[in-house]
DNA sequence: CCCTCACGCCTAGATCTTCGATGCATCGAT
DNA sequence: ATCGATGCATCGAAGATCTAGGCGTGAGGG
């Protein structure tokens, strides 16, 4: 398993977060809600997974954060995608496509 | 993330191994070759991942093992699927289907 | 007025998987 | 005789996720 593939064995979370942030600046709490709702309740991201993930993605230069006000007038940390993050998202989506094809190849083999 | 879903975040390896073994009794070394070849070189399972996985699956009662001779006249540990293992494979394949649908839902969202 | 729940951020420790490295033994081919 | 493939295995490091906790604000019901 090379590095890119291992990313997926370790989880799809990073990809999902990148994708959601790519739709427009959004804060952490809303990201988890959005992922849950977009996946029809399948993914229920825990905060203990989400926040470390966000910091990880920021450290790698894929996301940048700034504090803004919510519609409800609260302060929240809004994340946006960097140029690097956009490239990473594309890469990772291509890898996901290949991975799910590979899995399908194996799973569909008749017994 | 519930337990079943987490299985996938942690990796597809267990499912792939179960599936390959479901095709007929096969030994560890051959499993890794088969996975590689069936996935068109995408998955290259390391021995340091494979053997622990096999022991894990055996401990859970999904695989059983016995020593047999290879076509080349060597001894090797052949794994077969138990009844429990077959059920587990079905469960896990259904979960995979739902997971990849959920991922697709999110990834396909237009920006 | 108080209490609870949703919002919104975060970390620490435990647990699990995977990987790279290493070890051992046999066999066939050069 | 040596080297690569076959075939088994373990160890330690690295990483991701989860559970469980903590902190603060604000709105609404009793």
PDB file of N, CA and C (backbone and C1' of nucleotides) in Angstrom, chain D residues 2-25:
ATOM      1  P    DT D   2      28.163 -18.362  -1.513  1.00  0.00           P
ATOM      2  O5'  DT D   2      27.252 -17.325  -2.289  1.00  0.00           O
ATOM      3  C5'  DT D   2      27.413 -17.185  -3.705  1.00  0.00           C
ATOM      4  C4'  DT D   2      26.090 -16.865  -4.353  1.00  0.00           C
ATOM      5  C3'  DT D   2      25.138 -16.045  -3.488  1.00  0.00           C
ATOM      6  O3'  DT D   2      24.584 -15.031  -4.305  1.00  0.00           O
ATOM      7  C1'  DT D   2      24.003 -17.910  -4.317  1.00  0.00           C
ATOM      8  P    DC D   3      24.160 -13.596  -3.660  1.00  0.00           P
ATOM      9  O5'  DC D   3      22.941 -13.171  -4.585  1.00  0.00           O
ATOM     10  C5'  DC D   3      22.828 -13.695  -5.923  1.00  0.00           C
ATOM     11  C4'  DC D   3      21.373 -14.022  -6.233  1.00  0.00           C
ATOM     12  C3'  DC D   3      20.372 -13.210  -5.409  1.00  0.00           C
ATOM     13  O3'  DC D   3      19.375 -12.694  -6.278  1.00  0.00           O
ATOM     14  C1'  DC D   3      19.868 -15.506  -5.254  1.00  0.00           C
ATOM     15  P    DG D   4      18.519 -11.390  -5.826  1.00  0.00           P
ATOM     16  O5'  DG D   4      17.060 -11.789  -6.286  1.00  0.00           O
ATOM     17  C5'  DG D   4      16.873 -12.470  -7.528  1.00  0.00           C
ATOM     18  C4'  DG D   4      15.699 -13.420  -7.436  1.00  0.00           C
ATOM     19  C3'  DG D   4      14.471 -12.817  -6.730  1.00  0.00           C
ATOM     20  O3'  DG D   4      13.338 -13.027  -7.561  1.00  0.00           O
ATOM     21  C1'  DG D   4      15.031 -14.900  -5.739  1.00  0.00           C
ATOM     22  P    DA D   5      11.951 -12.287  -7.176  1.00  0.00           P
ATOM     23  O5'  DA D   5      11.010 -13.522  -6.814  1.00  0.00           O
ATOM     24  C5'  DA D   5      10.826 -14.547  -7.776  1.00  0.00           C
ATOM     25  C4'  DA D   5      10.212 -15.764  -7.115  1.00  0.00           C
ATOM     26  C3'  DA D   5       8.928 -15.478  -6.328  1.00  0.00           C
ATOM     27  O3'  DA D   5       7.932 -16.418  -6.716  1.00  0.00           O
ATOM     28  C1'  DA D   5      10.486 -16.632  -4.961  1.00  0.00           C
ATOM     29  P    DT D   6       6.454 -16.286  -6.148  1.00  0.00           P
ATOM     30  O5'  DT D   6       6.453 -17.321  -4.929  1.00  0.00           O
ATOM     31  C5'  DT D   6       6.615 -18.693  -5.205  1.00  0.00           C
ATOM     32  C4'  DT D   6       6.775 -19.482  -3.922  1.00  0.00           C
ATOM     33  C3'  DT D   6       5.582 -19.392  -2.948  1.00  0.00           C
ATOM     34  O3'  DT D   6       5.151 -20.706  -2.674  1.00  0.00           O
ATOM     35  C1'  DT D   6       7.618 -19.122  -1.802  1.00  0.00           C
ATOM     36  P    DG D   7       3.670 -21.006  -2.198  1.00  0.00           P
ATOM     37  O5'  DG D   7       3.687 -20.412  -0.713  1.00  0.00           O
ATOM     38  C5'  DG D   7       3.869 -21.292   0.394  1.00  0.00           C
ATOM     39  C4'  DG D   7       4.254 -20.602   1.665  1.00  0.00           C
ATOM     40  C3'  DG D   7       3.323 -19.521   2.241  1.00  0.00           C
ATOM     41  O3'  DG D   7       2.329 -20.109   3.075  1.00  0.00           O
ATOM     42  C1'  DG D   7       5.654 -19.248   2.783  1.00  0.00           C
ATOM     43  P    DC D   8       1.391 -19.182   3.964  1.00  0.00           P
ATOM     44  O5'  DC D   8       2.222 -18.977   5.313  1.00  0.00           O
ATOM     45  C5'  DC D   8       2.388 -20.067   6.211  1.00  0.00           C
ATOM     46  C4'  DC D   8       3.328 -19.703   7.325  1.00  0.00           C
ATOM     47  C3'  DC D   8       2.822 -18.595   8.254  1.00  0.00           C
ATOM     48  O3'  DC D   8       2.119 -19.149   9.351  1.00  0.00           O
ATOM     49  C1'  DC D   8       5.153 -18.333   7.725  1.00  0.00           C
ATOM     50  P    DA D   9       1.235 -18.191  10.260  1.00  0.00           P
ATOM     51  O5'  DA D   9       2.287 -17.182  10.913  1.00  0.00           O
ATOM     52  C5'  DA D   9       3.181 -17.675  11.881  1.00  0.00           C
ATOM     53  C4'  DA D   9       4.200 -16.621  12.250  1.00  0.00           C
ATOM     54  C3'  DA D   9       3.619 -15.350  12.864  1.00  0.00           C
ATOM     55  O3'  DA D   9       3.469 -15.538  14.264  1.00  0.00           O
ATOM     56  C1'  DA D   9       5.534 -14.944  11.466  1.00  0.00           C
ATOM     57  P    DT D  10       2.778 -14.365  15.111  1.00  0.00           P
ATOM     58  O5'  DT D  10       3.980 -13.420  15.560  1.00  0.00           O
ATOM     59  C5'  DT D  10       5.202 -13.999  16.005  1.00  0.00           C
ATOM     60  C4'  DT D  10       6.191 -12.876  16.262  1.00  0.00           C
ATOM     61  C3'  DT D  10       5.585 -11.723  17.066  1.00  0.00           C
ATOM     62  O3'  DT D  10       6.530 -11.279  18.032  1.00  0.00           O
ATOM     63  C1'  DT D  10       6.437 -10.902  15.004  1.00  0.00           C
ATOM     64  P    DC D  11       6.084 -10.379  19.255  1.00  0.00           P
ATOM     65  O5'  DC D  11       6.932  -9.056  18.998  1.00  0.00           O
ATOM     66  C5'  DC D  11       8.275  -9.153  18.509  1.00  0.00           C
ATOM     67  C4'  DC D  11       8.796  -7.763  18.177  1.00  0.00           C
ATOM     68  C3'  DC D  11       8.127  -6.654  19.001  1.00  0.00           C
ATOM     69  O3'  DC D  11       9.114  -5.707  19.403  1.00  0.00           O
ATOM     70  C1'  DC D  11       7.806  -6.245  16.686  1.00  0.00           C
ATOM     71  P    DG D  12       8.771  -4.689  20.632  1.00  0.00           P
ATOM     72  O5'  DG D  12       8.871  -3.285  19.899  1.00  0.00           O
ATOM     73  C5'  DG D  12       9.996  -3.000  19.070  1.00  0.00           C
ATOM     74  C4'  DG D  12       9.703  -1.795  18.202  1.00  0.00           C
ATOM     75  C3'  DG D  12       9.033  -0.643  18.944  1.00  0.00           C
ATOM     76  O3'  DG D  12       9.654   0.568  18.548  1.00  0.00           O
ATOM     77  C1'  DG D  12       7.683  -1.322  17.114  1.00  0.00           C
ATOM     78  P    DA D  13       9.203   1.944  19.220  1.00  0.00           P
ATOM     79  O5'  DA D  13       8.713   2.736  17.924  1.00  0.00           O
ATOM     80  C5'  DA D  13       9.448   2.590  16.702  1.00  0.00           C
ATOM     81  C4'  DA D  13       8.671   3.204  15.549  1.00  0.00           C
ATOM     82  C3'  DA D  13       8.010   4.537  15.906  1.00  0.00           C
ATOM     83  O3'  DA D  13       8.216   5.440  14.842  1.00  0.00           O
ATOM     84  C1'  DA D  13       6.376   2.985  15.144  1.00  0.00           C
ATOM     85  P    DA D  14       7.765   6.978  15.016  1.00  0.00           P
ATOM     86  O5'  DA D  14       6.448   7.057  14.108  1.00  0.00           O
ATOM     87  C5'  DA D  14       6.449   6.434  12.837  1.00  0.00           C
ATOM     88  C4'  DA D  14       5.049   6.457  12.277  1.00  0.00           C
ATOM     89  C3'  DA D  14       4.278   7.732  12.611  1.00  0.00           C
ATOM     90  O3'  DA D  14       3.689   8.214  11.411  1.00  0.00           O
ATOM     91  C1'  DA D  14       3.013   5.834  13.217  1.00  0.00           C
ATOM     92  P    DG D  15       3.121   9.763  11.380  1.00  0.00           P
ATOM     93  O5'  DG D  15       1.568   9.557  11.107  1.00  0.00           O
ATOM     94  C5'  DG D  15       1.136   8.303  10.866  1.00  0.00           C
ATOM     95  C4'  DG D  15      -0.322   8.120  10.768  1.00  0.00           C
ATOM     96  C3'  DG D  15      -1.211   9.281  11.195  1.00  0.00           C
ATOM     97  O3'  DG D  15      -2.196   9.456  10.170  1.00  0.00           O
ATOM     98  C1'  DG D  15      -1.646   7.347  12.540  1.00  0.00           C
ATOM     99  P    DA D  16      -3.343  10.616  10.355  1.00  0.00           P
ATOM    100  O5'  DA D  16      -4.567   9.697  10.829  1.00  0.00           O
ATOM    101  C5'  DA D  16      -4.955   8.603  10.036  1.00  0.00           C
ATOM    102  C4'  DA D  16      -6.230   7.988  10.575  1.00  0.00           C
ATOM    103  C3'  DA D  16      -7.335   8.993  10.907  1.00  0.00           C
ATOM    104  O3'  DA D  16      -8.564   8.468  10.426  1.00  0.00           O
ATOM    105  C1'  DA D  16      -6.730   7.730  12.854  1.00  0.00           C
ATOM    106  P    DT D  17      -9.905   9.373  10.498  1.00  0.00           P
ATOM    107  O5'  DT D  17     -10.605   8.800  11.796  1.00  0.00           O
ATOM    108  C5'  DT D  17     -10.980   7.429  11.836  1.00  0.00           C
ATOM    109  C4'  DT D  17     -11.400   7.043  13.230  1.00  0.00           C
ATOM    110  C3'  DT D  17     -12.496   7.935  13.831  1.00  0.00           C
ATOM    111  O3'  DT D  17     -13.689   7.190  13.904  1.00  0.00           O
ATOM    112  C1'  DT D  17     -10.758   7.399  15.417  1.00  0.00           C
ATOM    113  P    DC D  18     -15.031   7.795  14.532  1.00  0.00           P
ATOM    114  O5'  DC D  18     -14.916   7.344  16.069  1.00  0.00           O
ATOM    115  C5'  DC D  18     -14.689   5.979  16.383  1.00  0.00           C
ATOM    116  C4'  DC D  18     -14.660   5.794  17.902  1.00  0.00           C
ATOM    117  C3'  DC D  18     -15.767   6.556  18.630  1.00  0.00           C
ATOM    118  O3'  DC D  18     -16.434   5.681  19.527  1.00  0.00           O
ATOM    119  C1'  DC D  18     -13.624   7.143  19.514  1.00  0.00           C
ATOM    120  P    DT D  19     -17.806   6.189  20.225  1.00  0.00           P
ATOM    121  O5'  DT D  19     -17.366   6.312  21.746  1.00  0.00           O
ATOM    122  C5'  DT D  19     -16.437   5.386  22.297  1.00  0.00           C
ATOM    123  C4'  DT D  19     -15.968   5.860  23.666  1.00  0.00           C
ATOM    124  C3'  DT D  19     -17.026   6.602  24.476  1.00  0.00           C
ATOM    125  O3'  DT D  19     -16.935   6.133  25.814  1.00  0.00           O
ATOM    126  C1'  DT D  19     -15.107   7.968  24.246  1.00  0.00           C
ATOM    127  P    DA D  20     -18.097   6.583  26.875  1.00  0.00           P
ATOM    128  O5'  DA D  20     -17.335   7.752  27.652  1.00  0.00           O
ATOM    129  C5'  DA D  20     -15.950   7.591  27.964  1.00  0.00           C
ATOM    130  C4'  DA D  20     -15.394   8.890  28.500  1.00  0.00           C
ATOM    131  C3'  DA D  20     -16.442   9.779  29.190  1.00  0.00           C
ATOM    132  O3'  DA D  20     -15.946  10.160  30.462  1.00  0.00           O
ATOM    133  C1'  DA D  20     -15.210  11.043  27.612  1.00  0.00           C
ATOM    134  P    DG D  21     -16.905  10.877  31.541  1.00  0.00           P
ATOM    135  O5'  DG D  21     -16.425  12.383  31.374  1.00  0.00           O
ATOM    136  C5'  DG D  21     -15.207  12.710  32.007  1.00  0.00           C
ATOM    137  C4'  DG D  21     -14.540  13.849  31.319  1.00  0.00           C
ATOM    138  C3'  DG D  21     -15.164  15.213  31.586  1.00  0.00           C
ATOM    139  O3'  DG D  21     -14.670  15.738  32.804  1.00  0.00           O
ATOM    140  C1'  DG D  21     -14.351  14.991  29.349  1.00  0.00           C
ATOM    141  P    DG D  22     -15.443  16.994  33.471  1.00  0.00           P
ATOM    142  O5'  DG D  22     -14.775  18.269  32.786  1.00  0.00           O
ATOM    143  C5'  DG D  22     -13.412  18.229  32.372  1.00  0.00           C
ATOM    144  C4'  DG D  22     -13.098  19.481  31.594  1.00  0.00           C
ATOM    145  C3'  DG D  22     -13.997  20.645  31.986  1.00  0.00           C
ATOM    146  O3'  DG D  22     -13.231  21.760  32.411  1.00  0.00           O
ATOM    147  C1'  DG D  22     -13.933  20.383  29.609  1.00  0.00           C
ATOM    148  P    DC D  23     -13.952  22.971  33.178  1.00  0.00           P
ATOM    149  O5'  DC D  23     -14.190  23.998  31.977  1.00  0.00           O
ATOM    150  C5'  DC D  23     -13.068  24.521  31.271  1.00  0.00           C
ATOM    151  C4'  DC D  23     -13.568  25.427  30.175  1.00  0.00           C
ATOM    152  C3'  DC D  23     -14.675  26.374  30.657  1.00  0.00           C
ATOM    153  O3'  DC D  23     -14.243  27.720  30.589  1.00  0.00           O
ATOM    154  C1'  DC D  23     -15.243  25.344  28.589  1.00  0.00           C
ATOM    155  P    DG D  24     -15.057  28.868  31.392  1.00  0.00           P
ATOM    156  O5'  DG D  24     -15.997  29.482  30.260  1.00  0.00           O
ATOM    157  C5'  DG D  24     -15.412  30.092  29.119  1.00  0.00           C
ATOM    158  C4'  DG D  24     -16.487  30.331  28.086  1.00  0.00           C
ATOM    159  C3'  DG D  24     -17.726  31.050  28.644  1.00  0.00           C
ATOM    160  O3'  DG D  24     -17.844  32.315  28.013  1.00  0.00           O
ATOM    161  C1'  DG D  24     -18.328  29.204  27.268  1.00  0.00           C
ATOM    162  P    DT D  25     -19.048  33.322  28.460  1.00  0.00           P
ATOM    163  O5'  DT D  25     -20.106  33.072  27.306  1.00  0.00           O
ATOM    164  C5'  DT D  25     -19.741  33.368  25.958  1.00  0.00           C
ATOM    165  C4'  DT D  25     -20.924  33.067  25.065  1.00  0.00           C
ATOM    166  C3'  DT D  25     -22.198  33.814  25.458  1.00  0.00           C
ATOM    167  O3'  DT D  25     -22.653  34.535  24.323  1.00  0.00           O
ATOM    168  C1'  DT D  25     -22.632  31.501  25.158  1.00  0.00           C
TER     169       DT D  25
END
